[in-house]
XYZ file of N, CA and C in Angstrom:
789
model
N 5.753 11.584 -2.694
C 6.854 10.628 -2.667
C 6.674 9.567 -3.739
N 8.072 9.093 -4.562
C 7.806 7.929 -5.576
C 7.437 6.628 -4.927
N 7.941 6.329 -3.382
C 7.905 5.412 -2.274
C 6.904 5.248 -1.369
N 5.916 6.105 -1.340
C 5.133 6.024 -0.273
C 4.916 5.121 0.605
N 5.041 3.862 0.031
C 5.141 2.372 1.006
C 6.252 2.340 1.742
N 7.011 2.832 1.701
C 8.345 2.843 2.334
C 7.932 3.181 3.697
N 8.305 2.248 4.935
C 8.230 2.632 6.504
C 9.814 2.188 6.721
N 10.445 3.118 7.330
C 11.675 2.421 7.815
C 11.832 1.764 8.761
N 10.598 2.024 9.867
C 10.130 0.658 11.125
C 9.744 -0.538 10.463
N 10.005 -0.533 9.027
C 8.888 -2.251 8.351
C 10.455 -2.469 7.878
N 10.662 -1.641 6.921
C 11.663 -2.135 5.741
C 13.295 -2.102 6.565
N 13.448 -1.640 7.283
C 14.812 -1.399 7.799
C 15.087 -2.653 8.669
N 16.143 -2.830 8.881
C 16.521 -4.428 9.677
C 17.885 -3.981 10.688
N 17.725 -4.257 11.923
C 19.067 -3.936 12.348
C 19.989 -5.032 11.646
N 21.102 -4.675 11.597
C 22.613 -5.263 10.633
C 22.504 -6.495 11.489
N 22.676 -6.334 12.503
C 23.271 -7.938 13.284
C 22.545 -9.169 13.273
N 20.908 -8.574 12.789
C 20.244 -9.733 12.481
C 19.571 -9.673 10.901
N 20.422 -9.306 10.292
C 20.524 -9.424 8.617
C 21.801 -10.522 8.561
N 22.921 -9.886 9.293
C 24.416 -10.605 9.085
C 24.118 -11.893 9.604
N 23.334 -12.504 10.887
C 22.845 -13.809 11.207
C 22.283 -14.632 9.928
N 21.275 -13.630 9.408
C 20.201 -14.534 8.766
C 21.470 -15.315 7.301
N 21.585 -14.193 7.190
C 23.105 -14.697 5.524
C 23.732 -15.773 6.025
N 24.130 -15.640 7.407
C 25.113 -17.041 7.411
C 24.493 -17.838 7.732
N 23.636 -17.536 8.227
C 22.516 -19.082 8.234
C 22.102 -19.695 6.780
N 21.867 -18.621 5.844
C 21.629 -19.446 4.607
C 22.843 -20.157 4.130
N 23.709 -19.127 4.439
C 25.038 -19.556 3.635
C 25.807 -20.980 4.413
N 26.041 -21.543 5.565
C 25.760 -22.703 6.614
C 24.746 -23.258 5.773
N 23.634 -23.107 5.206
C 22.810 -24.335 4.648
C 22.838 -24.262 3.093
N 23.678 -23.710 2.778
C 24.577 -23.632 1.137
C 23.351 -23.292 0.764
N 22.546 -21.833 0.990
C 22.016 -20.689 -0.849
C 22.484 -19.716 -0.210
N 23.091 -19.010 0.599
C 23.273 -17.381 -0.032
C 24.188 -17.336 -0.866
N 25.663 -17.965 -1.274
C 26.542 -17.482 -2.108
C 25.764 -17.369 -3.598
N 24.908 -18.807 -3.999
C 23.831 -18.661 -4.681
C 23.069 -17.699 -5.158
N 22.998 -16.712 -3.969
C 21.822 -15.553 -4.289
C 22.199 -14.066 -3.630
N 23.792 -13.893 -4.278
C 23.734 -12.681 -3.347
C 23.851 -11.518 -4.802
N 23.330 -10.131 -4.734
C 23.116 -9.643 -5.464
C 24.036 -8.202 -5.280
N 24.528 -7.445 -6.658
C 25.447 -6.487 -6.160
C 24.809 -5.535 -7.529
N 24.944 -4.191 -6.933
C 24.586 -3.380 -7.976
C 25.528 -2.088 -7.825
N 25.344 -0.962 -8.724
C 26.365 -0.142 -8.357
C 25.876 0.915 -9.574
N 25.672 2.570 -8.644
C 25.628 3.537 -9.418
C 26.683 4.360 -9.592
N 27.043 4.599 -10.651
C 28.470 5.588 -10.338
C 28.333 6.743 -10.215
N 29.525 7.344 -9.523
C 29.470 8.767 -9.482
C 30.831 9.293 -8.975
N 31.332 10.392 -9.224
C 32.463 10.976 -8.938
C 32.348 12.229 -8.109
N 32.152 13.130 -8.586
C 31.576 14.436 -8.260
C 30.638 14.274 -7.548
N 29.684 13.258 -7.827
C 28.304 12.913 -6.986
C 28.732 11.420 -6.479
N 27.777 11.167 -5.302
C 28.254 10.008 -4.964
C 28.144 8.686 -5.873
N 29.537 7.569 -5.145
C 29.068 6.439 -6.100
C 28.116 5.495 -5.247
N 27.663 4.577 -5.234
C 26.920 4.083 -4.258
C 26.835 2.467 -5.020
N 27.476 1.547 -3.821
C 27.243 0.297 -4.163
C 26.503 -0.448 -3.106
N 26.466 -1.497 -3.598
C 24.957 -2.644 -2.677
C 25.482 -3.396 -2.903
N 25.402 -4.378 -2.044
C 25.753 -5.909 -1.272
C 24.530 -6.445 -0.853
N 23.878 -7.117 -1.633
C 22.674 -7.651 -1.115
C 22.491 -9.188 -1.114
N 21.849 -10.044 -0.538
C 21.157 -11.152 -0.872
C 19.855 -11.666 -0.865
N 19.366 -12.842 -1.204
C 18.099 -13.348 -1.470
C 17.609 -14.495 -0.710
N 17.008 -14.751 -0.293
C 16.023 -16.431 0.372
C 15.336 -16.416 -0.234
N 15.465 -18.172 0.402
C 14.636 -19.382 -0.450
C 13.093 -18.419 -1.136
N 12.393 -17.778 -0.454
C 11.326 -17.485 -1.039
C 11.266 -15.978 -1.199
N 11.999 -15.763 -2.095
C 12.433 -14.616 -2.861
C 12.398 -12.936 -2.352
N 12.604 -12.981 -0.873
C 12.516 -11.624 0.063
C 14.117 -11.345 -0.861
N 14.436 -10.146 -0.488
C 15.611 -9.322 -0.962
C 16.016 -8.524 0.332
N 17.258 -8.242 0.730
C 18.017 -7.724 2.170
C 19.021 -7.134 1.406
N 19.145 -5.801 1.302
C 20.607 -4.955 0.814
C 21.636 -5.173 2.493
N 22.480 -5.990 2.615
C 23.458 -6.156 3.858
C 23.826 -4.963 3.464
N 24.427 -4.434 3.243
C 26.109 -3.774 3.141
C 25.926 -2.815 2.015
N 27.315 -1.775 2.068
C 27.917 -1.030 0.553
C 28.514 -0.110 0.822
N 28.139 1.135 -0.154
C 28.487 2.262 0.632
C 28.010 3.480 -0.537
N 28.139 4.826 0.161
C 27.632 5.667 -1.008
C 28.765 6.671 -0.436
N 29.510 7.050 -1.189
C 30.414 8.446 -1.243
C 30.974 8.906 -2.537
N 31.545 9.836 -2.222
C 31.649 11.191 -3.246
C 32.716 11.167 -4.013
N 33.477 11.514 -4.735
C 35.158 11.875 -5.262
C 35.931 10.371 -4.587
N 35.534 9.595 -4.921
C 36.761 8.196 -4.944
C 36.784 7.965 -5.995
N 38.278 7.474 -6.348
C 38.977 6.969 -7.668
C 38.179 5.483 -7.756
N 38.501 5.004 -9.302
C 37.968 3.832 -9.133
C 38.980 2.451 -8.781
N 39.884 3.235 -8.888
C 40.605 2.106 -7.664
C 40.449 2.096 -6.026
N 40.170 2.962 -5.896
C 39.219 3.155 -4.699
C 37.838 2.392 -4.164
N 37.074 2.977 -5.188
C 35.751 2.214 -5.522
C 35.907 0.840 -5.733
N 36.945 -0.287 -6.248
C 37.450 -1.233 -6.402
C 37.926 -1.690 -5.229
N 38.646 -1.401 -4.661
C 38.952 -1.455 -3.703
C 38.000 -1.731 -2.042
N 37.004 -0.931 -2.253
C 36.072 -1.182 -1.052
C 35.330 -2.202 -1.598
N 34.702 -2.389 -2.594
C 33.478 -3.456 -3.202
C 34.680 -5.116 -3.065
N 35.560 -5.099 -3.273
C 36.169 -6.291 -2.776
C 36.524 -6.725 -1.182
N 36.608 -5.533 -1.062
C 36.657 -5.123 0.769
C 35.116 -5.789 1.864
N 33.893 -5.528 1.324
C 32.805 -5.948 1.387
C 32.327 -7.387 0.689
N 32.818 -7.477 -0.187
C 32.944 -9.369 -0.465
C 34.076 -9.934 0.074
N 34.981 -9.604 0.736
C 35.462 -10.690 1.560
C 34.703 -10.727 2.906
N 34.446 -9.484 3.289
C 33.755 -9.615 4.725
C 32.787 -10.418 4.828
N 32.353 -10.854 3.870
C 30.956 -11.856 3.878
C 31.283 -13.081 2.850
N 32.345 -12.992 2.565
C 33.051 -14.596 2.130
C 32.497 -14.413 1.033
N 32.496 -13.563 -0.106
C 32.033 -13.846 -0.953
C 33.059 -13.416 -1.995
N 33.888 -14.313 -2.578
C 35.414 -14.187 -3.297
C 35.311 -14.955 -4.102
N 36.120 -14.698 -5.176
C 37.184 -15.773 -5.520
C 38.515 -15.705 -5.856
N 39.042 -16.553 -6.828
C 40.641 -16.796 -6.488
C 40.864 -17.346 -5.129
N 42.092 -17.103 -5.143
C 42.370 -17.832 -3.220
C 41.493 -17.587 -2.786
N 40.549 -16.631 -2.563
C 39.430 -16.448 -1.037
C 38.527 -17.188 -1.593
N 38.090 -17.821 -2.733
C 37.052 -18.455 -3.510
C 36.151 -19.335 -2.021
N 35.360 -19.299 -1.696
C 34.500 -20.618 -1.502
C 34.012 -21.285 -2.380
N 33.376 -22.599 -2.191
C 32.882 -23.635 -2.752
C 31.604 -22.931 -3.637
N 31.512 -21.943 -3.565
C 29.995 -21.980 -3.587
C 30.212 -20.599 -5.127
N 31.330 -19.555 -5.032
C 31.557 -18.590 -6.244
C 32.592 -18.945 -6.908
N 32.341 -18.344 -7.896
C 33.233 -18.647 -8.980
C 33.644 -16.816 -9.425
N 34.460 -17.108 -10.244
C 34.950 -15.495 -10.553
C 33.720 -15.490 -11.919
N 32.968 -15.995 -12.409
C 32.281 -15.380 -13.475
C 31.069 -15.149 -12.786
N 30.424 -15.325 -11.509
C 29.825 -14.960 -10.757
C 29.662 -13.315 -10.025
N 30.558 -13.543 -9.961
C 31.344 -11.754 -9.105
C 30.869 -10.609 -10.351
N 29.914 -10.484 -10.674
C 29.415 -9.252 -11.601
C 28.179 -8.558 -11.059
N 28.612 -7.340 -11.392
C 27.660 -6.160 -10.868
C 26.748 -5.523 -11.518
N 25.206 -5.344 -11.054
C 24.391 -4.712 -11.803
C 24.865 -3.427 -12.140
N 25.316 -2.803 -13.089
C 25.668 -1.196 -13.050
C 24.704 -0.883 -14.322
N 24.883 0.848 -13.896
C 24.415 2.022 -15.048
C 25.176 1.713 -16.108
N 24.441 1.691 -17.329
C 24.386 1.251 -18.568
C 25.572 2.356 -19.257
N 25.696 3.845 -18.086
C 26.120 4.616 -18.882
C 27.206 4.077 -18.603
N 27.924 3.221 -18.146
C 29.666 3.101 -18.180
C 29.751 2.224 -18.573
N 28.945 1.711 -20.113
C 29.403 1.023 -20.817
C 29.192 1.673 -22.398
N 29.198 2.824 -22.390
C 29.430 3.455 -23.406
C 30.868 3.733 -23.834
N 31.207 4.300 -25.186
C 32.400 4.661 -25.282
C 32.839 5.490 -26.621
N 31.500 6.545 -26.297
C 31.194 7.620 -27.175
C 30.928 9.133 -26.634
N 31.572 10.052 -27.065
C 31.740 11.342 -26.496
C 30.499 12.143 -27.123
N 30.081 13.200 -26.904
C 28.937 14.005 -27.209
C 29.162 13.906 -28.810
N 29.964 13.962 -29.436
C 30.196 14.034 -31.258
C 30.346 12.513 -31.567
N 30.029 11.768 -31.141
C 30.209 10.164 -30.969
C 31.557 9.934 -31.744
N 32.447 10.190 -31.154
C 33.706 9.484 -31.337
C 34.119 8.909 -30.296
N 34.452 7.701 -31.158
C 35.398 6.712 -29.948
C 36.273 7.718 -29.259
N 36.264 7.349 -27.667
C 37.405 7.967 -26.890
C 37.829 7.419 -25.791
N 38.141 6.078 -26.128
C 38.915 5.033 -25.581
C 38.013 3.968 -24.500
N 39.088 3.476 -23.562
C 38.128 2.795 -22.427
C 37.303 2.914 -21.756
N 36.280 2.281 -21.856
C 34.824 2.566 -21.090
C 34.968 2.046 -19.458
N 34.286 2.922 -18.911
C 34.476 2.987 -17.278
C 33.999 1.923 -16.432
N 33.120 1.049 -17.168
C 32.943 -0.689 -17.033
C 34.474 -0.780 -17.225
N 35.327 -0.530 -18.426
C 36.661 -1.250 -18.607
C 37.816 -1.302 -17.864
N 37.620 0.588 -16.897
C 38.629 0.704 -15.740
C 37.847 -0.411 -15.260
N 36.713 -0.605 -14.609
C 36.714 -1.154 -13.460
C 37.122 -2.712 -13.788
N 37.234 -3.654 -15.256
C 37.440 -4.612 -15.305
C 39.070 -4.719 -15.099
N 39.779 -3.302 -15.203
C 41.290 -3.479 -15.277
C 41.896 -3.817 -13.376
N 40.605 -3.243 -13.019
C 40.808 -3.697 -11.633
C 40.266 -5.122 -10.977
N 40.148 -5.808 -11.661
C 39.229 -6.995 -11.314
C 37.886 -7.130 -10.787
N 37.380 -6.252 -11.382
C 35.483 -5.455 -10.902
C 34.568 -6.129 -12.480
N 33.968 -6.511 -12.331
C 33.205 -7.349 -13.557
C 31.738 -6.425 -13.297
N 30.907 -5.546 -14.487
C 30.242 -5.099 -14.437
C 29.126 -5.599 -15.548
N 28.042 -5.476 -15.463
C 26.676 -5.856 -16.345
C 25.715 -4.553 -16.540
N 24.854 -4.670 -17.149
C 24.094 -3.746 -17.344
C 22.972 -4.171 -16.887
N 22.450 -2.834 -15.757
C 21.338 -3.144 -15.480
C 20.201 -2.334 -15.986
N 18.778 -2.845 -15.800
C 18.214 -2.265 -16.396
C 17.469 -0.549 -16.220
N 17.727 0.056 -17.188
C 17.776 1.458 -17.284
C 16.753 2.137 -17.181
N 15.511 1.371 -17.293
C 13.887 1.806 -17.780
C 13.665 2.670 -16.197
N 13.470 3.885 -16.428
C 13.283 4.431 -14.671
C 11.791 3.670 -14.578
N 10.953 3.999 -14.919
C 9.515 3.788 -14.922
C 9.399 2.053 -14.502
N 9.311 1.200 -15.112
C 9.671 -0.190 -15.193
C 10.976 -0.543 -13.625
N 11.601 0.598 -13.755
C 12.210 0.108 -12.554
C 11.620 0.435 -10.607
N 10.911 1.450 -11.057
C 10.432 1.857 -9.740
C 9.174 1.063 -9.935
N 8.284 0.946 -10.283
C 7.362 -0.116 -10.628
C 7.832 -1.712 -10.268
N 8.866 -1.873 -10.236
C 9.839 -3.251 -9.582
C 9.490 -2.756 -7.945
N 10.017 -1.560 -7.445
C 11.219 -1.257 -6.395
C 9.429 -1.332 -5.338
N 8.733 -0.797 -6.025
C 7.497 -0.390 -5.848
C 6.601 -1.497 -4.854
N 6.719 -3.048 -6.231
C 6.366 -4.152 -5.729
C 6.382 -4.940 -4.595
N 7.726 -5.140 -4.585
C 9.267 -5.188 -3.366
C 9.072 -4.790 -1.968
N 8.660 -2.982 -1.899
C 8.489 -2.265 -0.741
C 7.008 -2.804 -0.306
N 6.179 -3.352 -1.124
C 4.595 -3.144 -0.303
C 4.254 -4.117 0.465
N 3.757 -4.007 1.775
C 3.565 -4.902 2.381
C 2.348 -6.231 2.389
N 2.739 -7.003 1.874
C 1.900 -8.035 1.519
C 1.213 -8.865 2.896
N -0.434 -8.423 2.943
C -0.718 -8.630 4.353
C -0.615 -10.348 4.383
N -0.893 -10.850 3.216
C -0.530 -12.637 3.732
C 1.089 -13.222 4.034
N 2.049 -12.072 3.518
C 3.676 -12.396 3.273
C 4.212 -12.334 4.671
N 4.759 -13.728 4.975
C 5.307 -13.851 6.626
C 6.761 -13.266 6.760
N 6.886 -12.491 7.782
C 8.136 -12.016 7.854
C 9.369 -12.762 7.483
N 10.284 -12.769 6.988
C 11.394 -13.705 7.650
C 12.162 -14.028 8.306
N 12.057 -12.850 8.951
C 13.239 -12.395 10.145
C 12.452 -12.272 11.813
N 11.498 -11.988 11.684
C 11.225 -10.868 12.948
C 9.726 -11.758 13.198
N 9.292 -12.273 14.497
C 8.584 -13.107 15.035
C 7.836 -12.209 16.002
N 6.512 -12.849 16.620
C 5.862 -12.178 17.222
C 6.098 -12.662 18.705
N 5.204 -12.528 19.733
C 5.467 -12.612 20.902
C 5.223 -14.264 21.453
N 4.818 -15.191 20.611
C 4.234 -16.762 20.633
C 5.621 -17.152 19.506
N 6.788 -16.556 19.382
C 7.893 -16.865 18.362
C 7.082 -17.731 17.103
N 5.959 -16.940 16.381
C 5.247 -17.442 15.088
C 5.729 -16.245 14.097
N 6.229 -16.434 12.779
C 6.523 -15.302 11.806
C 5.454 -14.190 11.871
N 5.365 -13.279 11.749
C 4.844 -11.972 11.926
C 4.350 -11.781 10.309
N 2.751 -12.027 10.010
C 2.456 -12.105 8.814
C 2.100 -10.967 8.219
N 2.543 -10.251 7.095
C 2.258 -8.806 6.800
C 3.739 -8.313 6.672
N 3.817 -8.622 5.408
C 5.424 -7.903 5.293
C 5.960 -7.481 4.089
N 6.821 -6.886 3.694
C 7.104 -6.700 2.245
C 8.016 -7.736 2.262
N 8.891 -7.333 0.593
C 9.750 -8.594 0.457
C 10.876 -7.436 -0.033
N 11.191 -6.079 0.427
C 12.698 -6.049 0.162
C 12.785 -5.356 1.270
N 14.582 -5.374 2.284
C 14.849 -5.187 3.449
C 16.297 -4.624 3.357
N 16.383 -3.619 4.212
C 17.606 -2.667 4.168
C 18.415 -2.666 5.741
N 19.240 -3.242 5.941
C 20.178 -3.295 6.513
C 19.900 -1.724 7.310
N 20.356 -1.392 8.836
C 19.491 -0.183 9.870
C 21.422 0.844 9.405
N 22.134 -0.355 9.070
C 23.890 0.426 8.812
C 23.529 1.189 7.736
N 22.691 1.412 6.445
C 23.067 2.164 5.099
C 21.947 3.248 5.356
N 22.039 4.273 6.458
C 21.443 5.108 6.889
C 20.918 6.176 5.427
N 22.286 5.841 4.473
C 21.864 6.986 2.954
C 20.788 6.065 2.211
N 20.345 5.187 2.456
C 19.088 4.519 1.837
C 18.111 5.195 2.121
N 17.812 5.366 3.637
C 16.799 5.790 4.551
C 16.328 7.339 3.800
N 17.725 8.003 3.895
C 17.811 9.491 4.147
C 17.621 9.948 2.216
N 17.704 8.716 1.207
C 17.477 9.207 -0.072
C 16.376 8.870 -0.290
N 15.702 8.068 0.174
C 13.852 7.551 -0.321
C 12.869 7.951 0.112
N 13.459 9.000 1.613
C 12.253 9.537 2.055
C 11.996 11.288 1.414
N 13.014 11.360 0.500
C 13.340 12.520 -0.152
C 13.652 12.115 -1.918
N 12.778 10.968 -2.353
C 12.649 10.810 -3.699
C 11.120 11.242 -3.979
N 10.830 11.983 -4.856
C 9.654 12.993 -5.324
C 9.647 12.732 -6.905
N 8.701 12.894 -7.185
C 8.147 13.349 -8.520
C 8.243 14.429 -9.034
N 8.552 14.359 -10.334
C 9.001 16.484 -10.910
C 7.699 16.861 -11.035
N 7.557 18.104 -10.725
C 6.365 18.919 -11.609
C 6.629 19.691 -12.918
N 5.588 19.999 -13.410
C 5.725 20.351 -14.818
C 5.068 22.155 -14.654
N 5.298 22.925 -15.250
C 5.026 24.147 -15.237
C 3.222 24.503 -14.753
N 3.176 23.333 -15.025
C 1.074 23.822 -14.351
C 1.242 23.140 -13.103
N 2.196 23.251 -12.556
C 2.860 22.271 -11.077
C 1.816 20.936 -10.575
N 1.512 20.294 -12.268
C 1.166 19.026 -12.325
C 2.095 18.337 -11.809
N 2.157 17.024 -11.585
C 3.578 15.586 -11.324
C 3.037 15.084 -12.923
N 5.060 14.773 -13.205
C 5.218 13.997 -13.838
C 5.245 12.354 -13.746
N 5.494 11.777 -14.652
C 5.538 10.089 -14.157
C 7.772 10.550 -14.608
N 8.223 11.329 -13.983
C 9.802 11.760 -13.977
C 10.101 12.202 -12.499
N 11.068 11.206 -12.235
C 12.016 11.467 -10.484
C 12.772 13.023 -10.279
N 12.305 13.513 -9.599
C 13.757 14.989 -9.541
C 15.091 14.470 -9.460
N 15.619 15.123 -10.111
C 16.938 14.352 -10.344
C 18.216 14.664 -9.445
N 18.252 14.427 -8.761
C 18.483 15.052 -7.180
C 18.734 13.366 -6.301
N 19.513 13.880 -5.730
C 19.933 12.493 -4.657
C 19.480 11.728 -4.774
N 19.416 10.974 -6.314
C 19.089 9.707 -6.509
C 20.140 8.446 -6.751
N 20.946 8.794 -6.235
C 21.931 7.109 -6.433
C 21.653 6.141 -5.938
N 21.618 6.111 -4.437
C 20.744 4.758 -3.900
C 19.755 4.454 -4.397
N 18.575 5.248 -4.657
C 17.137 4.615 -5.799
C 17.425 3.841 -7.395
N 18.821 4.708 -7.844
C 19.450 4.017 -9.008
C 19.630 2.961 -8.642
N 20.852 2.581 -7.732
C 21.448 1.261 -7.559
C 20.412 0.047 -7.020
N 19.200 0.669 -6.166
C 18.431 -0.609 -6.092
C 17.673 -0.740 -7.296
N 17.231 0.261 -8.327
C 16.573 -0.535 -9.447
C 17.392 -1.157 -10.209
N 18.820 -1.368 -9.689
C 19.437 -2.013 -10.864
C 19.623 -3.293 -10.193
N 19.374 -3.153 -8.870
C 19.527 -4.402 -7.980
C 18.804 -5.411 -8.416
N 17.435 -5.194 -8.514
C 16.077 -6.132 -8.832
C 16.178 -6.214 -10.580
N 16.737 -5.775 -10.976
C 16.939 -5.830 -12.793
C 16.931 -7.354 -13.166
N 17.027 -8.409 -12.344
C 16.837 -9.315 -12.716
C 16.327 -10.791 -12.102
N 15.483 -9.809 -10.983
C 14.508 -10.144 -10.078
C 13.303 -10.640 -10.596
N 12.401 -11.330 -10.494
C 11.172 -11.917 -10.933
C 10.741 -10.821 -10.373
N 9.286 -10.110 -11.476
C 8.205 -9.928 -10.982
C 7.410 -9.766 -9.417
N 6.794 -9.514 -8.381
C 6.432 -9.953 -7.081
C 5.494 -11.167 -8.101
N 4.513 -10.776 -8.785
C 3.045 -11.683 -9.223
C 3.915 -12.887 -9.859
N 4.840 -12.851 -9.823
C 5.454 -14.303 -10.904
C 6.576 -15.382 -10.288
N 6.799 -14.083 -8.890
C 7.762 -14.954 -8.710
C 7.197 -16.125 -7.866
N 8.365 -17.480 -7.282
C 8.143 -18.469 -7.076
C 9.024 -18.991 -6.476
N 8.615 -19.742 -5.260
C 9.737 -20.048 -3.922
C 10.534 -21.489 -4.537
N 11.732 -21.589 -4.186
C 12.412 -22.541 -5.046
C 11.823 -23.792 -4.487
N 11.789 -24.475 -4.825
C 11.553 -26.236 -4.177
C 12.575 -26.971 -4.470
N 13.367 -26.411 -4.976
C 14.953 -27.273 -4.916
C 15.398 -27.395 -3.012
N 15.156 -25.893 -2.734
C 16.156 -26.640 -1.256
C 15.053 -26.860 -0.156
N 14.778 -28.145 -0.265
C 13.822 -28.594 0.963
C 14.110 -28.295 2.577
N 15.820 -27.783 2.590
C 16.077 -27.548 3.992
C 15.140 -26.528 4.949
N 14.563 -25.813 3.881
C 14.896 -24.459 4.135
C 13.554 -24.638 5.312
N 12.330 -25.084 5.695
C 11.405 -24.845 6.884
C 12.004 -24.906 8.002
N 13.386 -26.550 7.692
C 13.691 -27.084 9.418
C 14.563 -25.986 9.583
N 15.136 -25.163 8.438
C 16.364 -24.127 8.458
C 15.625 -23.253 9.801
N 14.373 -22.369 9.079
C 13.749 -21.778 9.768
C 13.639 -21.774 11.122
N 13.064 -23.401 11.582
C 12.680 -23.596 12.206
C 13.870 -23.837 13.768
N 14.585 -24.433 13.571
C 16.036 -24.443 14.043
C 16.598 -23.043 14.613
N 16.398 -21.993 13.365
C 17.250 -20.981 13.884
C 15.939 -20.324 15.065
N 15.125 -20.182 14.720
C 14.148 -19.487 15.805
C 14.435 -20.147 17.006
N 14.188 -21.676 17.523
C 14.543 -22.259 18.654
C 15.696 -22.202 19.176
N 16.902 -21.842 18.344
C 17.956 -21.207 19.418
C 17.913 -20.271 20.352
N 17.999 -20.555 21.666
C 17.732 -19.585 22.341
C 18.428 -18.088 22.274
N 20.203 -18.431 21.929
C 21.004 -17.499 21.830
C 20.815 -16.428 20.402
N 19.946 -17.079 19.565
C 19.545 -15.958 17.815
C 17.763 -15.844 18.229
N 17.720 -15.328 18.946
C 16.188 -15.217 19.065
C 15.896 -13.862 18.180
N 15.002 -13.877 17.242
C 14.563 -13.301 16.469
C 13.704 -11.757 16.511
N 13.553 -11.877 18.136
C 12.345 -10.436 18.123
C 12.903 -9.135 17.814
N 12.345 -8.507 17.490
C 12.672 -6.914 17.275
C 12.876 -5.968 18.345
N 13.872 -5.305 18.354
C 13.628 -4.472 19.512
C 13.423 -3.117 19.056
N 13.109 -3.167 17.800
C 12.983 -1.401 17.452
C 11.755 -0.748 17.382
């Protein structure tokens, strides 16, 4: 496996207490701040987009998206705005205080911003450009497979000093030993593509440092997710929002958001 760290009892989150934790940040003004969207395309093969966000001390949670097959990209347009309103994350009229429309851009594959045919001739609008004709704002994320699973890699491992952020022990104290990226228990094709991402072999049925190229869209779209993610060794918890311990601390003592796991 390219994942081996991957446990879906560690990394997986039921939805209802992912969707808590967002509006709790977002109630103490950072998730609109830090929500992250990426997107692999595909037609024939599935397309697969991510709805993710970030906390104060740089964990990563894919909420939401979706991965399917043969949708138009007004289609595909269509649901990815469908999923930012559900979580208030708009603009124009639905705008909150907190996005702006030059905000609303998506990590995507580099390849739909080409606009060159196998004989490299121009041959018109690039598939970044449908999607800008639909009001879909796309970026390039980064393409490096190697460099990117080496990110995704970081992310998944469980850091035995890293305190949960979500999920408390039986004395309601954070549960220390955790990774820092988290998948929503709803995007079941996350689960079902990472435990079936492999390494190619080469004719002396050595492994390559090359993915089989095989049901990889969700592994695409999260390395394009973190494309502009710090490092794990570099990164650094903000000290701008001082709320964020009593934040913590507050939401655990509600009796009605109690934090334990039941899975």
């Amino acid at each position: 496996l390219i994942y081996p760290e991957y446990n879906p009892q560690v990394h997986m989150i039921n939805h209802d207490l992912l969707v808590e934790y967002y509006n709790q940040l977002v109630r103490f003004g950072g998730a609109y701040d830090h929500v992250l969207e990426a997107y692999d395309h595909g037609i024939a093969k599935p397309a697969c987009y991510g709805f993710a966000f970030t906390d104060f001390v740089g964990n990563v949670f894919v909420l939401d998206g979706f991965y399917e097959k043969e949708m138009s990209i007004a289609n595909i347009s269509r649901e990815i705005n469908k999923t930012r309103r559900e979580y208030g994350y708009a603009s124009g009229t639905e705008a909150s205080n907190f996005v702006s429309a030059e905000d609303l851009r998506i990590l995507a594959d580099p390849s739909i911003f080409r606009r060159v045919s196998g004989n490299s001739q121009t041959v018109g609008v690039t598939t970044s450009g449908m999607f800008r004709e639909h009001g879909i704002k796309m970026i390039r994320g980064n393409n490096d497979v190697l460099n990117g699973i080496a990110k995704v890699q970081s992310y998944l491992y469980i850091d035995p000093y890293h305190k949960h952020p979500i999920l408390t022990d039986e004395t309601d104290r954070p549960i220390v030993g955790a990774p820092r990226l988290f998948v929503s228990k709803k995007l079941n094709w996350f689960d079902t593509e990472i435990v079936d991402y492999y390494w190619k072999k080469d004719q002396q049925n050595e492994y390559e440092d090359i993915p089989m190229d095989r049901n990889d869209h969700a592994m695409d779209m999260v390395k394009y997710l973190l494309s502009r993610r710090p490092r794990v060794a570099t990164a650094k918890v903000n000290q701008v929002h001082k709320v964020i311990p009593d934040a913590y601390r507050r939401w655990r003592e509600a009796p009605e958001q109690t934090m334990r796991s039941k899975a």
